[in-house]
Short mmCIF file of N, CA and C in Angstrom, two decimals:
data_model
loop_
_atom_site.label_atom_id
_atom_site.label_comp_id
_atom_site.label_asym_id
_atom_site.label_seq_id
_atom_site.Cartn_x
_atom_site.Cartn_y
_atom_site.Cartn_z
N MET Z 1 13.72 31.98 -0.34
CA MET Z 1 13.41 30.57 -0.02
C MET Z 1 13.94 30.59 1.27
N ALA Z 2 13.04 29.79 2.07
CA ALA Z 2 13.67 29.95 3.48
C ALA Z 2 14.64 28.79 3.86
N PRO Z 3 15.47 28.94 4.70
CA PRO Z 3 16.54 28.18 5.10
C PRO Z 3 15.98 26.75 5.66
N CYS Z 4 16.76 25.60 5.80
CA CYS Z 4 16.15 24.27 6.30
C CYS Z 4 15.99 24.35 7.84
N PRO Z 5 15.02 24.18 7.97
CA PRO Z 5 14.74 24.00 9.52
C PRO Z 5 15.37 23.25 10.36
N GLU Z 6 16.17 22.15 9.30
CA GLU Z 6 16.98 21.38 10.34
C GLU Z 6 18.42 21.87 10.46
N CYS Z 7 19.00 22.20 9.58
CA CYS Z 7 20.59 22.87 9.63
C CYS Z 7 20.82 24.18 9.47
N GLY Z 8 19.50 24.82 8.93
CA GLY Z 8 19.87 26.42 8.52
C GLY Z 8 20.53 26.38 7.67
N ASN Z 9 20.79 25.58 6.54
CA ASN Z 9 21.15 25.69 5.04
C ASN Z 9 20.36 26.35 4.44
N SER Z 10 21.11 27.08 3.32
CA SER Z 10 20.03 27.86 2.07
C SER Z 10 19.86 27.06 0.91
N ASP Z 11 20.84 26.06 0.90
CA ASP Z 11 20.80 25.31 -0.38
C ASP Z 11 19.59 24.38 -0.47
N VAL Z 12 18.70 24.82 -0.97
CA VAL Z 12 17.04 24.15 -0.60
C VAL Z 12 16.33 24.18 -1.94
N ALA Z 13 16.38 22.85 -2.69
CA ALA Z 13 15.64 23.00 -3.89
C ALA Z 13 14.00 22.58 -3.57
N THR Z 14 13.45 22.95 -4.44
CA THR Z 14 11.95 22.70 -4.21
C THR Z 14 11.44 21.76 -5.63
N THR Z 15 10.31 20.91 -5.32
CA THR Z 15 10.06 19.94 -6.15
C THR Z 15 8.17 20.30 -6.01
N VAL Z 16 7.53 20.22 -6.62
CA VAL Z 16 6.09 20.20 -6.68
C VAL Z 16 6.07 18.82 -7.23
N ILE Z 17 5.07 18.08 -6.38
CA ILE Z 17 4.58 16.51 -6.50
C ILE Z 17 2.89 16.96 -6.18
N ASP Z 18 2.08 16.31 -7.45
CA ASP Z 18 0.65 16.26 -7.18
C ASP Z 18 0.27 17.66 -6.76
N GLY Z 19 0.72 18.93 -7.39
CA GLY Z 19 0.31 20.26 -6.92
C GLY Z 19 0.69 20.75 -5.48
N LEU Z 20 1.79 20.00 -4.68
CA LEU Z 20 2.44 19.89 -3.18
C LEU Z 20 3.47 20.42 -3.42
N ALA Z 21 4.16 21.54 -2.86
CA ALA Z 21 5.56 21.79 -2.86
C ALA Z 21 6.06 20.92 -1.32
N VAL Z 22 7.40 20.22 -1.96
CA VAL Z 22 8.38 19.87 -0.95
C VAL Z 22 9.78 20.36 -1.15
N HIS Z 23 10.12 20.57 -0.33
CA HIS Z 23 11.89 21.16 0.01
C HIS Z 23 12.63 20.42 0.17
N GLU Z 24 13.93 20.04 -0.40
CA GLU Z 24 14.92 19.33 0.14
C GLU Z 24 16.15 19.93 0.26
N CYS Z 25 16.74 20.18 1.51
CA CYS Z 25 18.06 20.45 2.08
C CYS Z 25 18.85 19.95 1.18
N GLY Z 26 19.58 20.85 0.42
CA GLY Z 26 21.04 20.13 -0.12
C GLY Z 26 22.17 19.66 0.55
N LEU Z 27 22.30 20.17 1.97
CA LEU Z 27 23.07 19.78 3.16
C LEU Z 27 22.78 18.56 3.72
N CYS Z 28 21.60 18.77 4.24
CA CYS Z 28 21.39 17.36 5.30
C CYS Z 28 20.42 16.75 4.68
N ALA Z 29 19.66 16.88 3.60
CA ALA Z 29 18.55 16.35 2.87
C ALA Z 29 17.36 16.07 3.64
N ALA Z 30 16.94 16.86 4.46
CA ALA Z 30 15.76 17.03 5.17
C ALA Z 30 14.87 17.40 4.22
N LEU Z 31 13.56 16.46 4.31
CA LEU Z 31 12.44 17.06 3.29
C LEU Z 31 11.45 17.77 4.58
N PHE Z 32 11.06 18.93 3.61
CA PHE Z 32 9.79 19.92 4.56
C PHE Z 32 8.92 20.08 3.33
N GLY Z 33 8.05 20.78 4.17
CA GLY Z 33 7.08 21.49 3.42
C GLY Z 33 5.58 20.76 3.61
N ASP Z 34 4.69 20.75 2.63
CA ASP Z 34 3.24 20.24 2.86
C ASP Z 34 3.35 18.76 3.04
N PRO Z 35 2.97 18.20 4.46
CA PRO Z 35 3.16 16.83 4.88
C PRO Z 35 2.34 15.76 4.06
N ARG Z 36 1.62 15.87 3.02
CA ARG Z 36 1.65 14.88 2.02
C ARG Z 36 2.35 15.08 1.09
N ALA Z 37 2.89 16.12 0.77
CA ALA Z 37 3.95 15.95 -0.43
C ALA Z 37 5.52 15.40 0.23
N VAL Z 38 5.28 15.42 1.48
CA VAL Z 38 6.97 14.97 1.81
C VAL Z 38 6.71 13.32 2.11
N ASP Z 39 5.42 12.92 2.75
CA ASP Z 39 4.87 11.49 2.87
C ASP Z 39 5.37 10.86 1.34
N ALA Z 40 4.62 11.59 0.43
CA ALA Z 40 4.77 11.02 -0.92
C ALA Z 40 6.03 11.06 -1.37
N VAL Z 41 6.89 11.86 -1.11
CA VAL Z 41 8.33 11.51 -1.53
C VAL Z 41 9.18 10.59 -0.69
N GLN Z 42 8.81 10.57 0.63
CA GLN Z 42 9.40 9.35 1.42
C GLN Z 42 8.99 8.36 0.97
N GLY Z 43 7.65 7.90 0.73
CA GLY Z 43 7.21 6.59 0.01
C GLY Z 43 7.59 6.23 -0.82
N ARG Z 44 7.89 7.14 -1.92
CA ARG Z 44 8.30 6.89 -3.03
C ARG Z 44 9.90 6.34 -3.06
N ARG Z 45 10.68 7.10 -2.04
CA ARG Z 45 11.93 6.72 -2.08
C ARG Z 45 12.28 5.40 -1.40
N ALA Z 46 11.38 5.22 -0.37
CA ALA Z 46 11.14 3.91 0.29
C ALA Z 46 10.85 2.69 -0.76
N ALA Z 47 9.86 2.93 -1.58
CA ALA Z 47 9.48 1.98 -2.51
C ALA Z 47 10.71 1.36 -3.44
N GLU Z 48 10.99 2.72 -3.92
CA GLU Z 48 12.43 2.35 -4.92
C GLU Z 48 13.69 1.68 -4.18
N ALA Z 49 13.83 1.77 -2.76
CA ALA Z 49 14.80 1.30 -2.21
C ALA Z 49 14.42 -0.12 -2.01
N ALA Z 50 13.24 -0.32 -1.72
CA ALA Z 50 12.78 -1.81 -1.67
C ALA Z 50 12.70 -2.59 -3.06
N GLY Z 51 12.89 -1.81 -4.13
CA GLY Z 51 12.41 -2.83 -5.31
C GLY Z 51 11.18 -2.86 -5.69
N VAL Z 52 9.89 -2.16 -5.13
CA VAL Z 52 8.30 -2.49 -4.90
C VAL Z 52 7.88 -1.14 -5.84
N ASP Z 53 7.22 -1.16 -6.84
CA ASP Z 53 6.09 -0.16 -7.36
C ASP Z 53 5.73 0.46 -6.30
N PRO Z 54 5.77 2.36 -6.64
CA PRO Z 54 5.04 2.97 -5.46
C PRO Z 54 3.64 2.92 -5.33
N ARG Z 55 2.93 2.44 -6.47
CA ARG Z 55 1.67 2.31 -6.44
C ARG Z 55 1.11 1.18 -5.21
N VAL Z 56 2.24 0.39 -5.14
CA VAL Z 56 1.65 -0.99 -3.94
C VAL Z 56 2.39 -0.68 -2.74
N TRP Z 57 3.11 0.33 -2.76
CA TRP Z 57 4.07 0.62 -1.54
C TRP Z 57 3.47 0.63 -0.25
N PRO Z 58 2.69 1.46 -0.22
CA PRO Z 58 1.89 1.80 1.16
C PRO Z 58 1.12 0.49 1.67
N VAL Z 59 0.43 -0.34 0.85
CA VAL Z 59 -0.16 -1.60 1.06
C VAL Z 59 1.04 -2.49 1.52
N VAL Z 60 2.01 -2.65 0.86
CA VAL Z 60 3.06 -3.89 1.26
C VAL Z 60 3.80 -3.45 2.67
N SER Z 61 4.16 -1.87 2.71
CA SER Z 61 4.77 -1.42 3.96
C SER Z 61 4.06 -2.10 5.29
N VAL Z 62 2.61 -1.57 4.90
CA VAL Z 62 1.66 -1.89 6.12
C VAL Z 62 1.53 -3.31 6.46
N LEU Z 63 1.52 -4.11 5.33
CA LEU Z 63 1.53 -5.93 5.76
C LEU Z 63 2.48 -6.51 6.14
N ASN Z 64 3.97 -5.92 5.41
CA ASN Z 64 4.94 -6.36 6.28
C ASN Z 64 5.52 -6.08 7.36
N ARG Z 65 5.02 -5.14 8.06
CA ARG Z 65 4.92 -4.72 9.59
C ARG Z 65 4.32 -5.74 10.49
N GLN Z 66 2.98 -6.46 9.68
CA GLN Z 66 2.19 -7.57 10.92
C GLN Z 66 2.74 -8.58 11.09
N PRO Z 67 2.75 -9.07 12.31
CA PRO Z 67 3.50 -10.26 12.80
C PRO Z 67 2.72 -11.42 12.07
N GLY Z 68 3.56 -12.29 11.43
CA GLY Z 68 3.31 -13.27 10.81
C GLY Z 68 2.97 -13.26 9.38
N LEU Z 69 3.24 -12.08 8.88
CA LEU Z 69 3.07 -11.86 7.59
C LEU Z 69 4.44 -11.50 6.94
N ARG Z 70 4.21 -11.77 5.50
CA ARG Z 70 5.41 -11.58 4.93
C ARG Z 70 5.36 -11.35 3.42
N VAL Z 71 5.44 -10.04 3.02
CA VAL Z 71 4.98 -9.98 1.12
C VAL Z 71 6.13 -10.57 0.65
N VAL Z 72 5.81 -11.32 -0.24
CA VAL Z 72 6.84 -12.11 -1.07
C VAL Z 72 6.83 -11.57 -2.51
N ARG Z 73 5.87 -11.13 -3.15
CA ARG Z 73 5.91 -10.74 -4.17
C ARG Z 73 4.53 -9.66 -4.31
N SER Z 74 5.06 -8.84 -5.26
CA SER Z 74 3.75 -7.48 -5.86
C SER Z 74 4.15 -6.89 -7.21
N HIS Z 75 2.85 -6.19 -7.56
CA HIS Z 75 3.06 -5.75 -8.69
C HIS Z 75 2.10 -4.23 -8.83
N GLY Z 76 2.54 -3.51 -9.38
CA GLY Z 76 1.44 -2.40 -9.42
C GLY Z 76 0.68 -2.20 -10.39
N GLY Z 77 0.67 -3.46 -11.60
CA GLY Z 77 -0.31 -3.16 -12.44
C GLY Z 77 0.29 -2.24 -13.83
N ASP Z 78 -0.40 -2.21 -14.82
CA ASP Z 78 0.34 -1.87 -15.95
C ASP Z 78 -1.26 -1.58 -16.99
N SER Z 79 -1.43 -0.26 -17.39
CA SER Z 79 -2.76 -0.01 -17.90
C SER Z 79 -2.43 -0.29 -19.32
N GLN Z 80 -1.36 -0.16 -19.78
CA GLN Z 80 -0.87 -0.54 -21.28
C GLN Z 80 -0.98 -2.00 -21.56
N ALA Z 81 -0.17 -2.55 -20.39
CA ALA Z 81 -0.39 -4.27 -20.49
C ALA Z 81 -1.87 -4.76 -20.07
N ALA Z 82 -2.47 -4.02 -19.47
CA ALA Z 82 -3.68 -4.50 -19.22
C ALA Z 82 -3.18 -5.72 -18.04
N THR Z 83 -2.80 -5.52 -17.20
CA THR Z 83 -2.45 -5.98 -15.86
C THR Z 83 -2.72 -5.05 -14.41
N LEU Z 84 -3.43 -6.23 -13.76
CA LEU Z 84 -4.18 -5.50 -12.36
C LEU Z 84 -2.79 -5.74 -11.50
N PRO Z 85 -2.90 -4.67 -10.21
CA PRO Z 85 -1.98 -4.84 -9.30
C PRO Z 85 -2.50 -5.87 -8.31
N PHE Z 86 -1.25 -6.36 -7.71
CA PHE Z 86 -1.48 -7.19 -6.54
C PHE Z 86 -0.44 -7.24 -5.50
N VAL Z 87 -0.85 -7.56 -4.10
CA VAL Z 87 0.09 -8.04 -3.27
C VAL Z 87 0.06 -9.23 -2.53
N GLN Z 88 0.90 -10.25 -2.98
CA GLN Z 88 0.96 -11.45 -2.28
C GLN Z 88 1.96 -11.79 -0.92
N VAL Z 89 1.47 -12.26 0.02
CA VAL Z 89 1.80 -12.55 1.40
C VAL Z 89 2.03 -14.17 1.49
N ALA Z 90 2.96 -14.31 1.99
CA ALA Z 90 3.29 -15.72 2.91
C ALA Z 90 2.84 -15.29 4.56
N ILE Z 91 2.22 -16.41 4.94
CA ILE Z 91 1.90 -16.40 6.54
C ILE Z 91 3.10 -17.15 6.97
N GLN Z 92 3.32 -17.09 8.13
CA GLN Z 92 4.05 -17.80 9.30
C GLN Z 92 3.21 -18.00 10.93
N GLY Z 93 2.87 -19.14 11.05
CA GLY Z 93 2.23 -19.28 11.86
C GLY Z 93 0.63 -18.79 12.24
N VAL Z 94 0.16 -19.00 13.47
CA VAL Z 94 -1.15 -18.65 13.58
C VAL Z 94 -1.54 -17.00 13.42
N ASP Z 95 -0.33 -16.31 13.79
CA ASP Z 95 0.00 -14.73 13.83
C ASP Z 95 -0.53 -14.39 12.47
N GLY Z 96 0.05 -15.12 11.47
CA GLY Z 96 -0.27 -14.90 10.05
C GLY Z 96 -1.99 -14.91 9.67
N LEU Z 97 -2.17 -15.79 10.08
CA LEU Z 97 -3.47 -16.23 10.11
C LEU Z 97 -4.51 -15.15 10.57
N LEU Z 98 -4.11 -14.95 11.65
CA LEU Z 98 -5.00 -13.47 12.46
C LEU Z 98 -5.01 -12.55 11.65
N GLN Z 99 -3.83 -11.84 11.29
CA GLN Z 99 -3.42 -10.79 10.21
C GLN Z 99 -4.38 -10.75 9.06
N LEU Z 100 -4.40 -12.44 8.27
CA LEU Z 100 -5.10 -12.31 6.87
C LEU Z 100 -6.93 -11.97 7.48
N GLU Z 101 -7.25 -12.47 8.84
CA GLU Z 101 -8.53 -12.18 9.20
C GLU Z 101 -8.49 -10.38 9.32
N ASN Z 102 -7.87 -9.75 10.03
CA ASN Z 102 -7.70 -8.26 10.23
C ASN Z 102 -7.93 -7.94 8.61
N LEU Z 103 -7.20 -8.22 7.43
CA LEU Z 103 -7.10 -7.74 6.39
C LEU Z 103 -8.45 -8.06 5.37
N ALA Z 104 -8.72 -9.18 5.97
CA ALA Z 104 -10.34 -9.30 5.26
C ALA Z 104 -11.16 -8.45 5.80
N LYS Z 105 -11.04 -8.20 7.16
CA LYS Z 105 -12.24 -7.44 7.76
C LYS Z 105 -11.85 -5.86 7.27
N SER Z 106 -10.50 -5.43 7.27
CA SER Z 106 -10.58 -4.26 6.82
C SER Z 106 -11.00 -3.79 5.60
N LEU Z 107 -10.65 -4.99 4.54
CA LEU Z 107 -11.69 -4.71 3.28
C LEU Z 107 -12.97 -4.82 3.33
N LEU Z 108 -13.48 -5.32 3.86
CA LEU Z 108 -14.91 -5.50 4.06
C LEU Z 108 -15.40 -4.33 4.60
N VAL Z 109 -14.88 -3.66 5.84
CA VAL Z 109 -15.38 -2.48 6.48
C VAL Z 109 -15.37 -1.26 5.36
N ALA Z 110 -14.47 -1.40 4.53
CA ALA Z 110 -14.26 -0.24 3.47
C ALA Z 110 -14.63 -0.29 2.17
N ALA Z 111 -15.32 -1.45 1.96
CA ALA Z 111 -15.44 -2.09 0.55
C ALA Z 111 -16.58 -0.88 -0.28
N ARG Z 112 -17.33 -0.22 0.60
CA ARG Z 112 -18.38 0.79 -0.04
C ARG Z 112 -17.49 2.06 -1.04
N GLY Z 113 -16.40 2.30 -0.07
CA GLY Z 113 -15.52 3.41 -0.56
C GLY Z 113 -14.84 3.09 -1.81
N HIS Z 114 -14.46 1.83 -2.28
CA HIS Z 114 -13.47 1.01 -3.23
C HIS Z 114 -14.44 1.37 -4.56
N LEU Z 115 -13.66 1.58 -5.44
CA LEU Z 115 -14.07 1.16 -7.15
C LEU Z 115 -14.27 -0.25 -7.43
N LEU Z 116 -13.30 -0.99 -7.40
CA LEU Z 116 -13.33 -2.44 -7.42
C LEU Z 116 -13.82 -3.24 -6.09
N HIS Z 117 -13.75 -4.43 -6.50
CA HIS Z 117 -14.15 -5.35 -5.63
C HIS Z 117 -12.92 -6.19 -5.11
N TRP Z 118 -12.38 -5.95 -4.04
CA TRP Z 118 -10.69 -6.48 -3.71
C TRP Z 118 -11.06 -7.84 -2.92
N VAL Z 119 -10.35 -8.76 -3.15
CA VAL Z 119 -10.45 -9.91 -2.62
C VAL Z 119 -9.19 -10.41 -1.99
N VAL Z 120 -9.05 -11.39 -1.02
CA VAL Z 120 -7.98 -11.97 -0.77
C VAL Z 120 -7.98 -13.55 -1.02
N GLU Z 121 -7.26 -13.99 -2.11
CA GLU Z 121 -7.38 -15.49 -2.64
C GLU Z 121 -5.99 -16.22 -2.26
N VAL Z 122 -6.41 -17.31 -1.66
CA VAL Z 122 -5.56 -18.36 -1.59
C VAL Z 122 -4.91 -19.01 -2.83
N GLU Z 123 -3.78 -19.07 -2.84
CA GLU Z 123 -3.01 -19.82 -4.09
C GLU Z 123 -1.89 -20.59 -3.50
N TYR Z 124 -1.72 -21.62 -4.37
CA TYR Z 124 -0.69 -22.82 -4.04
C TYR Z 124 0.54 -22.43 -4.88
N GLN Z 125 1.86 -22.03 -4.46
CA GLN Z 125 2.66 -22.06 -5.36
C GLN Z 125 4.08 -22.73 -4.76
N SER Z 126 4.16 -24.01 -4.68
CA SER Z 126 5.07 -24.49 -3.74
C SER Z 126 4.81 -24.21 -2.18
N ARG Z 127 3.97 -23.52 -1.70
CA ARG Z 127 3.44 -23.24 -0.41
C ARG Z 127 2.48 -22.39 -0.81
N LEU Z 128 1.46 -22.23 0.42
CA LEU Z 128 0.30 -21.39 0.37
C LEU Z 128 0.87 -20.16 0.22
N LEU Z 129 0.16 -19.16 -0.63
CA LEU Z 129 0.62 -17.89 -0.53
C LEU Z 129 -1.15 -17.29 -0.79
N PHE Z 130 -1.23 -15.87 -0.21
CA PHE Z 130 -2.58 -15.28 -0.20
C PHE Z 130 -2.46 -13.72 -1.10
N ALA Z 131 -3.02 -13.75 -1.97
CA ALA Z 131 -2.98 -12.38 -2.86
C ALA Z 131 -4.04 -11.51 -2.62
N LEU Z 132 -3.90 -10.29 -2.36
CA LEU Z 132 -4.88 -9.15 -2.35
C LEU Z 132 -4.87 -8.68 -3.57
N LYS Z 133 -5.89 -8.62 -4.25
CA LYS Z 133 -6.17 -8.02 -5.72
C LYS Z 133 -7.60 -7.98 -6.01
N PRO Z 134 -7.54 -6.93 -6.88
CA PRO Z 134 -9.21 -6.66 -7.13
C PRO Z 134 -9.72 -8.11 -8.22
N ARG Z 135 -10.96 -8.47 -7.43
CA ARG Z 135 -11.40 -9.58 -8.64
C ARG Z 135 -11.87 -8.91 -9.87
N HIS Z 136 -11.71 -9.78 -11.09
CA HIS Z 136 -11.94 -9.64 -12.56
C HIS Z 136 -12.69 -10.57 -12.69
N GLY Z 137 -13.70 -10.46 -13.61
CA GLY Z 137 -14.20 -11.86 -14.03
C GLY Z 137 -13.57 -12.52 -15.34
N GLY Z 138 -12.56 -12.29 -15.86
CA GLY Z 138 -12.03 -12.66 -17.19
C GLY Z 138 -11.98 -11.49 -18.40
N GLY Z 139 -11.53 -11.97 -19.12
CA GLY Z 139 -11.37 -10.86 -20.58
C GLY Z 139 -10.53 -9.92 -20.37
N PRO Z 140 -10.63 -9.09 -21.25
CA PRO Z 140 -9.89 -7.80 -21.53
C PRO Z 140 -9.87 -7.12 -20.02
N ILE Z 141 -8.82 -6.65 -19.93
CA ILE Z 141 -8.87 -5.77 -18.84
C ILE Z 141 -8.65 -3.95 -19.35
N ALA Z 142 -9.20 -3.50 -19.15
CA ALA Z 142 -9.61 -1.76 -19.94
C ALA Z 142 -8.51 -1.20 -18.90
N ALA Z 143 -8.02 -0.08 -19.54
CA ALA Z 143 -7.27 0.63 -18.92
C ALA Z 143 -7.88 1.30 -17.83
N ALA Z 144 -8.81 1.84 -17.91
CA ALA Z 144 -9.76 2.51 -16.90
C ALA Z 144 -10.11 1.56 -15.59
N VAL Z 145 -9.93 0.15 -15.75
CA VAL Z 145 -10.17 -0.67 -14.80
C VAL Z 145 -8.99 -0.76 -13.74
N VAL Z 146 -7.81 -0.62 -14.77
CA VAL Z 146 -6.27 -0.56 -13.85
C VAL Z 146 -6.21 0.82 -13.11
N GLN Z 147 -6.70 1.90 -13.67
CA GLN Z 147 -6.69 3.21 -12.88
C GLN Z 147 -7.66 3.25 -11.57
N ASP Z 148 -8.72 2.59 -11.95
CA ASP Z 148 -9.54 2.45 -10.53
C ASP Z 148 -8.66 1.56 -9.72
N ALA Z 149 -8.33 0.47 -9.80
CA ALA Z 149 -7.36 -0.33 -8.80
C ALA Z 149 -6.44 0.62 -8.40
N TRP Z 150 -5.59 1.43 -9.28
CA TRP Z 150 -4.38 2.46 -8.67
C TRP Z 150 -5.16 3.18 -7.64
N LEU Z 151 -6.43 3.79 -7.87
CA LEU Z 151 -7.11 4.76 -7.04
C LEU Z 151 -7.35 3.86 -5.90
N ASP Z 152 -7.83 2.79 -5.82
CA ASP Z 152 -8.23 2.06 -4.55
C ASP Z 152 -6.90 1.66 -3.92
N LEU Z 153 -5.99 1.34 -4.24
CA LEU Z 153 -4.72 1.01 -3.75
C LEU Z 153 -4.43 2.02 -2.85
N GLU Z 154 -4.69 3.46 -3.46
CA GLU Z 154 -4.07 4.56 -2.71
C GLU Z 154 -4.92 4.32 -1.30
N ARG Z 155 -6.38 4.16 -1.52
CA ARG Z 155 -7.44 4.22 -0.27
C ARG Z 155 -7.02 3.23 0.58
N ILE Z 156 -6.70 1.98 0.00
CA ILE Z 156 -6.73 0.56 0.75
C ILE Z 156 -5.13 0.73 1.91
N GLY Z 157 -4.43 1.64 0.91
CA GLY Z 157 -3.13 1.76 2.08
C GLY Z 157 -3.29 2.85 3.08
N ARG Z 158 -4.20 3.75 2.93
CA ARG Z 158 -4.48 4.78 4.10
C ARG Z 158 -5.64 3.91 4.96
N GLU Z 159 -6.26 3.21 4.39
CA GLU Z 159 -7.16 2.38 5.23
C GLU Z 159 -6.69 1.57 6.33
N LEU Z 160 -5.41 0.76 5.92
CA LEU Z 160 -5.00 -0.38 6.36
C LEU Z 160 -3.96 0.38 7.36
N ALA Z 161 -3.28 1.67 7.10
CA ALA Z 161 -2.24 2.05 8.38
C ALA Z 161 -3.21 2.75 8.98
N ARG Z 162 -4.70 3.00 9.06
CA ARG Z 162 -5.31 3.37 9.89
C ARG Z 162 -6.10 2.34 10.92
N ASP Z 163 -6.43 1.27 10.31
CA ASP Z 163 -7.03 0.16 10.72
C ASP Z 163 -6.14 -0.71 11.78
N VAL Z 164 -4.51 -0.83 11.44
CA VAL Z 164 -3.69 -1.18 12.24
C VAL Z 164 -3.49 -0.74 13.44
N LYS Z 165 -4.02 0.40 13.76
CA LYS Z 165 -4.00 1.25 15.17
C LYS Z 165 -5.28 1.16 15.82
N LEU Z 166 -6.45 0.37 15.42
CA LEU Z 166 -7.51 0.15 15.99
C LEU Z 166 -7.29 -1.12 16.65
N SER Z 167 -8.54 -1.18 17.74
CA SER Z 167 -8.34 -2.14 18.99
C SER Z 167 -8.75 -3.51 18.14
N TRP Z 168 -9.52 -3.31 17.20
CA TRP Z 168 -10.31 -4.89 16.46
C TRP Z 168 -8.96 -5.36 16.26
N TRP Z 169 -7.92 -4.85 15.62
CA TRP Z 169 -6.78 -5.07 14.51
C TRP Z 169 -5.75 -6.05 15.51
N SER Z 170 -5.36 -5.11 16.57
CA SER Z 170 -4.75 -5.75 17.53
C SER Z 170 -5.10 -6.85 18.72
N SER Z 171 -6.51 -7.04 18.59
CA SER Z 171 -7.30 -7.98 19.07
C SER Z 171 -8.27 -8.65 18.47
N PRO Z 172 -7.69 -9.28 17.44
CA PRO Z 172 -8.21 -10.11 16.17
C PRO Z 172 -9.42 -11.15 16.92
N GLY Z 173 -10.57 -11.07 16.19
CA GLY Z 173 -11.31 -12.22 16.35
C GLY Z 173 -12.25 -11.68 17.69
N ARG Z 174 -12.18 -10.68 18.36
CA ARG Z 174 -12.97 -9.89 19.01
C ARG Z 174 -14.12 -8.98 18.79
N ALA Z 175 -13.86 -8.53 17.44
CA ALA Z 175 -14.65 -7.34 16.90
C ALA Z 175 -15.90 -7.85 16.40
#
């Protein structure tokens, strides 16, 4: 095993995540290896620290960084309990409305790549809240639909991380 590139320590543990190796230094806790595996470990740890299901963490973390938006609740879904995932946000001022517009635009642009139809719904729970969730027509939710939602969440997280860097996101209403 190669020593840690950060501190040179040879106490390095290897973990395989989704077939990708990530190495962690026992001294300085540096992570290295396949960048996708390192990102997955860092994301999982950040989600756990925030008390958020790792499946929704990529979406939650992007939305929480947008001015005027604050994630107030999220759920990763459960295939055995037949519940779909969601992310619920509150808005603060005009900036929040502009960010909701950007979120809806991002969903529209990427819709063909999603397995399910994702929507932003307004709800009132002592204040206006907005829920990003897959549309469901009612009735029982099959485990396969929940799994499709999880695949979509991975995509949506990547798409949002990409889109927030684009000019139309930073200048809403002009694209």
